[in-house]
mmCIF file of C-alpha atoms in Angstrom:
data_model
loop_
_atom_site.group_PDB
_atom_site.id
_atom_site.type_symbol
_atom_site.label_atom_id
_atom_site.label_comp_id
_atom_site.label_asym_id
_atom_site.label_seq_id
_atom_site.Cartn_x
_atom_site.Cartn_y
_atom_site.Cartn_z
ATOM 1 C CA MET B 1 -14.373 40.054 15.858
ATOM 2 C CA PRO B 2 -11.441 40.164 12.559
ATOM 3 C CA VAL B 3 -12.962 39.564 9.289
ATOM 4 C CA ASP B 4 -10.361 39.880 6.936
ATOM 5 C CA LEU B 5 -8.695 36.816 6.171
ATOM 6 C CA PRO B 6 -4.908 36.775 4.922
ATOM 7 C CA LEU B 7 -4.967 36.540 1.324
ATOM 8 C CA GLY B 8 -1.835 34.319 0.636
ATOM 9 C CA PRO B 9 -2.768 31.213 2.466
ATOM 10 C CA ILE B 10 -6.696 31.667 0.657
ATOM 11 C CA ILE B 11 -5.389 31.874 -3.221
ATOM 12 C CA LEU B 12 -2.772 29.183 -2.448
ATOM 13 C CA ALA B 13 -5.882 26.860 -0.783
ATOM 14 C CA ALA B 14 -7.826 28.126 -4.477
ATOM 15 C CA PHE B 15 -5.371 26.327 -6.346
ATOM 16 C CA SER B 16 -3.780 24.015 -5.427
ATOM 17 C CA ILE B 17 -7.312 21.855 -3.261
ATOM 18 C CA PRO B 18 -8.215 21.629 -6.822
ATOM 19 C CA ALA B 19 -5.054 20.888 -8.451
ATOM 20 C CA LEU B 20 -5.115 17.801 -5.653
ATOM 21 C CA LEU B 21 -8.527 16.685 -7.358
ATOM 22 C CA ALA B 22 -7.493 17.583 -10.582
ATOM 23 C CA SER B 23 -4.396 14.938 -10.274
ATOM 24 C CA ASP B 24 -6.518 11.925 -8.131
ATOM 25 C CA TRP B 25 -8.972 12.098 -10.737
ATOM 26 C CA ARG B 26 -6.904 11.441 -13.281
ATOM 27 C CA GLN B 27 -4.712 8.718 -11.112
ATOM 28 C CA TRP B 28 -1.412 12.026 -11.671
ATOM 29 C CA ARG B 29 0.516 10.629 -9.533
ATOM 30 C CA ALA B 30 3.181 13.484 -9.811
ATOM 31 C CA GLY B 31 -0.175 16.048 -8.870
ATOM 32 C CA ARG B 32 -0.472 14.363 -5.800
ATOM 33 C CA PHE B 33 2.850 14.682 -4.583
ATOM 34 C CA LEU B 34 2.806 18.090 -5.482
ATOM 35 C CA PHE B 35 -0.694 19.478 -4.827
ATOM 36 C CA LYS B 36 -0.892 18.189 -1.177
ATOM 37 C CA PRO B 37 1.502 19.184 0.643
ATOM 38 C CA LEU B 38 0.398 22.529 -0.940
ATOM 39 C CA SER B 39 -2.545 22.399 0.536
ATOM 40 C CA ALA B 40 -1.823 21.438 3.789
ATOM 41 C CA LEU B 41 0.695 24.491 4.219
ATOM 42 C CA ALA B 42 -2.456 26.349 3.276
ATOM 43 C CA PHE B 43 -4.042 26.126 5.669
ATOM 44 C CA LEU B 44 -0.775 26.038 8.077
ATOM 45 C CA TRP B 45 0.201 29.535 6.295
ATOM 46 C CA LEU B 46 -3.532 30.117 7.526
ATOM 47 C CA ALA B 47 -3.088 29.246 10.730
ATOM 48 C CA VAL B 48 0.054 31.498 11.428
ATOM 49 C CA SER B 49 -0.989 34.140 9.474
ATOM 50 C CA ALA B 50 -4.353 35.014 11.805
ATOM 51 C CA GLY B 51 -1.808 34.533 14.813
ATOM 52 C CA ALA B 52 -1.708 31.424 16.102
ATOM 53 C CA MET B 53 1.542 31.634 18.193
ATOM 54 C CA ASP B 54 -0.338 34.436 20.324
ATOM 55 C CA SER B 55 -2.694 32.695 21.938
ATOM 56 C CA SER B 56 -2.441 28.969 24.221
ATOM 57 C CA TYR B 57 -6.015 27.869 22.101
ATOM 58 C CA GLY B 58 -3.431 29.012 18.422
ATOM 59 C CA ARG B 59 -0.816 27.129 19.214
ATOM 60 C CA TRP B 60 -1.999 24.003 20.430
ATOM 61 C CA LEU B 61 -4.011 23.910 17.329
ATOM 62 C CA LEU B 62 -1.507 24.830 14.979
ATOM 63 C CA ALA B 63 0.413 21.853 16.752
ATOM 64 C CA GLY B 64 -2.831 19.579 15.834
ATOM 65 C CA LEU B 65 -2.534 21.357 11.783
ATOM 66 C CA ALA B 66 1.290 20.331 11.863
ATOM 67 C CA ALA B 67 0.212 16.895 13.137
ATOM 68 C CA SER B 68 -2.392 16.825 10.385
ATOM 69 C CA ALA B 69 -0.382 18.204 7.781
ATOM 70 C CA LEU B 70 2.776 14.571 8.133
ATOM 71 C CA GLY B 71 -0.544 12.273 8.537
ATOM 72 C CA ASP B 72 -1.085 13.806 4.818
ATOM 73 C CA LEU B 73 3.028 13.296 3.196
ATOM 74 C CA LEU B 74 2.539 9.514 5.474
ATOM 75 C CA LEU B 75 -0.966 8.834 3.532
ATOM 76 C CA MET B 76 0.072 9.681 -0.094
ATOM 77 C CA PRO B 77 2.323 6.245 -0.647
ATOM 78 C CA ASP B 78 0.027 4.416 -0.592
ATOM 79 C CA ASN B 79 0.999 1.982 1.694
ATOM 80 C CA ARG B 80 -0.299 -0.714 4.995
ATOM 81 C CA PHE B 81 3.209 1.159 6.850
ATOM 82 C CA THR B 82 3.073 4.583 6.127
ATOM 83 C CA PHE B 83 -1.052 4.676 5.636
ATOM 84 C CA LEU B 84 -0.400 3.202 10.111
ATOM 85 C CA ALA B 85 2.085 5.556 10.275
ATOM 86 C CA GLY B 86 -0.712 8.402 9.317
ATOM 87 C CA LEU B 87 -3.419 7.189 10.972
ATOM 88 C CA VAL B 88 -1.221 8.006 14.291
ATOM 89 C CA ALA B 89 -0.132 11.527 13.076
ATOM 90 C CA PHE B 90 -4.228 12.043 12.406
ATOM 91 C CA LEU B 91 -4.644 10.942 15.533
ATOM 92 C CA CYS B 92 -2.191 13.205 17.711
ATOM 93 C CA GLY B 93 -3.643 15.666 15.377
ATOM 94 C CA HIS B 94 -7.564 15.348 16.851
ATOM 95 C CA LEU B 95 -5.558 14.706 20.424
ATOM 96 C CA LEU B 96 -3.516 18.228 20.474
ATOM 97 C CA TYR B 97 -7.284 19.547 18.567
ATOM 98 C CA CYS B 98 -8.879 17.995 22.192
ATOM 99 C CA VAL B 99 -6.431 20.125 24.101
ATOM 100 C CA ALA B 100 -6.961 23.404 22.339
ATOM 101 C CA PHE B 101 -10.374 23.023 22.375
ATOM 102 C CA ILE B 102 -10.092 22.555 26.544
ATOM 103 C CA ALA B 103 -7.172 25.348 26.105
ATOM 104 C CA VAL B 104 -10.331 27.993 25.213
ATOM 105 C CA GLY B 105 -12.726 27.493 27.597
ATOM 106 C CA ASN B 106 -14.563 24.529 27.649
ATOM 107 C CA ASP B 107 -18.316 23.343 28.782
ATOM 108 C CA LEU B 108 -18.806 20.753 30.241
ATOM 109 C CA GLN B 109 -22.711 21.001 29.831
ATOM 110 C CA ALA B 110 -22.132 21.374 26.256
ATOM 111 C CA ALA B 111 -19.701 18.790 25.513
ATOM 112 C CA ALA B 112 -21.802 16.235 27.069
ATOM 113 C CA ILE B 113 -24.499 17.539 24.743
ATOM 114 C CA GLY B 114 -22.022 16.877 21.737
ATOM 115 C CA ALA B 115 -20.689 13.785 22.787
ATOM 116 C CA ALA B 116 -24.281 12.767 21.975
ATOM 117 C CA PRO B 117 -24.162 13.006 18.370
ATOM 118 C CA ALA B 118 -20.552 12.087 18.765
ATOM 119 C CA LEU B 119 -21.323 8.863 20.303
ATOM 120 C CA ALA B 120 -24.469 8.012 16.985
ATOM 121 C CA LEU B 121 -21.357 8.311 14.517
ATOM 122 C CA VAL B 122 -18.942 6.419 16.672
ATOM 123 C CA ILE B 123 -21.462 3.418 16.846
ATOM 124 C CA VAL B 124 -22.341 4.217 13.041
ATOM 125 C CA ALA B 125 -18.915 4.388 11.561
ATOM 126 C CA THR B 126 -17.914 1.060 13.644
ATOM 127 C CA ARG B 127 -20.606 -0.808 12.793
ATOM 128 C CA TRP B 128 -19.738 0.128 9.092
ATOM 129 C CA LEU B 129 -16.621 -0.719 9.099
ATOM 130 C CA LEU B 130 -15.633 -3.742 11.810
ATOM 131 C CA PRO B 131 -16.777 -6.606 9.111
ATOM 132 C CA HIS B 132 -13.880 -4.488 6.284
ATOM 133 C CA LEU B 133 -11.390 -4.957 9.170
ATOM 134 C CA ASP B 134 -8.680 -7.174 9.710
ATOM 135 C CA ALA B 135 -6.969 -8.403 12.646
ATOM 136 C CA MET B 136 -4.028 -5.895 12.154
ATOM 137 C CA MET B 137 -6.191 -2.747 11.434
ATOM 138 C CA LYS B 138 -9.157 -3.771 14.204
ATOM 139 C CA VAL B 139 -7.530 -1.887 17.371
ATOM 140 C CA PRO B 140 -5.612 0.977 16.013
ATOM 141 C CA VAL B 141 -9.316 2.390 13.557
ATOM 142 C CA LEU B 142 -11.408 1.524 16.568
ATOM 143 C CA ALA B 143 -8.866 3.589 19.006
ATOM 144 C CA TYR B 144 -8.880 6.208 16.301
ATOM 145 C CA ILE B 145 -12.525 6.142 16.118
ATOM 146 C CA LEU B 146 -12.960 7.219 19.631
ATOM 147 C CA VAL B 147 -10.321 9.830 20.052
ATOM 148 C CA ILE B 148 -12.299 11.093 16.998
ATOM 149 C CA ALA B 149 -15.585 11.438 19.611
ATOM 150 C CA ALA B 150 -13.337 12.592 22.473
ATOM 151 C CA MET B 151 -12.434 15.293 19.715
ATOM 152 C CA LEU B 152 -16.216 16.468 18.708
ATOM 153 C CA ALA B 153 -16.846 16.442 22.312
ATOM 154 C CA CYS B 154 -13.640 19.406 23.140
ATOM 155 C CA ALA B 155 -15.276 21.369 19.868
ATOM 156 C CA ALA B 156 -18.866 21.195 21.148
ATOM 157 C CA GLY B 157 -17.129 22.863 24.718
ATOM 158 C CA THR B 158 -16.141 25.482 23.238
ATOM 159 C CA TRP B 159 -20.122 26.681 22.815
ATOM 160 C CA MET B 160 -19.410 29.906 24.764
ATOM 161 C CA GLN B 161 -16.465 31.301 23.828
ATOM 162 C CA PRO B 162 -15.166 32.910 19.750
ATOM 163 C CA VAL B 163 -14.218 29.876 18.252
ATOM 164 C CA ALA B 164 -17.075 27.821 18.558
ATOM 165 C CA LEU B 165 -18.545 28.037 15.455
ATOM 166 C CA LEU B 166 -15.595 27.370 13.565
ATOM 167 C CA ALA B 167 -13.826 24.583 15.958
ATOM 168 C CA ILE B 168 -17.202 22.411 15.440
ATOM 169 C CA THR B 169 -18.100 22.935 12.081
ATOM 170 C CA GLY B 170 -14.667 22.113 11.091
ATOM 171 C CA ALA B 171 -14.498 19.470 13.959
ATOM 172 C CA TRP B 172 -16.809 17.605 12.509
ATOM 173 C CA GLY B 173 -15.740 18.153 8.392
ATOM 174 C CA PHE B 174 -12.873 16.620 9.454
ATOM 175 C CA ALA B 175 -14.453 13.695 11.853
ATOM 176 C CA LEU B 176 -16.822 13.506 8.244
ATOM 177 C CA SER B 177 -14.273 13.569 5.769
ATOM 178 C CA ASP B 178 -12.196 10.656 7.903
ATOM 179 C CA LEU B 179 -15.170 8.144 6.358
ATOM 180 C CA ALA B 180 -13.871 8.983 3.305
ATOM 181 C CA VAL B 181 -10.730 8.077 3.940
ATOM 182 C CA ALA B 182 -11.741 4.947 5.184
ATOM 183 C CA ARG B 183 -13.618 3.645 2.903
ATOM 184 C CA GLN B 184 -11.298 4.198 -0.059
ATOM 185 C CA GLN B 185 -8.468 2.218 2.482
ATOM 186 C CA PHE B 186 -10.928 -0.648 3.611
ATOM 187 C CA VAL B 187 -14.619 -0.459 2.051
ATOM 188 C CA VAL B 188 -14.658 0.795 -1.848
ATOM 189 C CA ALA B 189 -10.986 1.778 -3.534
ATOM 190 C CA SER B 190 -13.038 4.528 -5.746
ATOM 191 C CA ARG B 191 -11.657 7.960 -7.143
ATOM 192 C CA LEU B 192 -15.062 9.307 -6.278
ATOM 193 C CA ASN B 193 -13.950 9.027 -1.975
ATOM 194 C CA GLY B 194 -11.204 11.722 -2.787
ATOM 195 C CA LEU B 195 -13.784 13.672 -4.911
ATOM 196 C CA TRP B 196 -15.739 14.368 -2.010
ATOM 197 C CA GLY B 197 -13.695 14.006 1.138
ATOM 198 C CA THR B 198 -10.321 15.285 -0.282
ATOM 199 C CA PRO B 199 -12.469 19.207 -0.010
ATOM 200 C CA LEU B 200 -14.502 18.795 3.202
ATOM 201 C CA TYR B 201 -10.865 17.761 5.101
ATOM 202 C CA PHE B 202 -9.240 20.706 3.341
ATOM 203 C CA GLY B 203 -11.096 22.621 3.815
ATOM 204 C CA SER B 204 -12.599 21.776 7.270
ATOM 205 C CA GLN B 205 -8.545 22.540 8.290
ATOM 206 C CA LEU B 206 -9.329 25.773 7.144
ATOM 207 C CA LEU B 207 -11.511 26.463 9.164
ATOM 208 C CA LEU B 208 -10.009 25.373 12.225
ATOM 209 C CA ALA B 209 -7.352 27.822 11.101
ATOM 210 C CA ALA B 210 -9.465 30.364 10.494
ATOM 211 C CA SER B 211 -10.635 30.453 14.010
ATOM 212 C CA VAL B 212 -7.745 31.939 15.260
ATOM 213 C CA LEU B 213 -9.192 34.525 13.567
ATOM 214 C CA THR B 214 -11.816 35.580 15.933
ATOM 215 C CA LEU B 215 -9.321 35.528 19.017
ATOM 216 C CA THR B 216 -6.741 38.170 17.390
ATOM 217 C CA PRO B 217 -6.722 41.900 19.289
#
């Protein structure tokens, strides 16, 4: 299994993610519009450099990363219309990750075991968020939570594959980072949400992108 990561995207991520955190903390809007796309570019670049186009898993994963990058762009304006569009983009990203995990080889028993903690996350997140959602947002948010659970179960199904460690860790990190977005949007708007949610999200996407390396000859 290759262990050398492409340096270019790693250097870009090491620069852009802290810069994005600093911009959000200081509420510097121009910095957010600059460094968030650069941070998304880092995980796309990493996947391509790792050989994503050389396998079915890599191509589906790259499509999921691209959908997530689109979601990043749509969340930047901070209004309800673009938030809903971003939610759809991220939902598509989760579904594409499901296809990628299934394409690389999915063990049904492992997926069933992985579904148990995913179901627990669904219950906790639903009970937490429902009181804060208006009628317009309940259906899309609940649908999104269910898709996340499906993605986590599919990630668990890769247990016997080389991608398993990075895929499962990245999938769970992505799912948990969504809690920061939900808290910011529906519960309590605070700069602290981004302080942990942003590095967790981008770090998880980088892990998923790096998982392609486990399949590259």
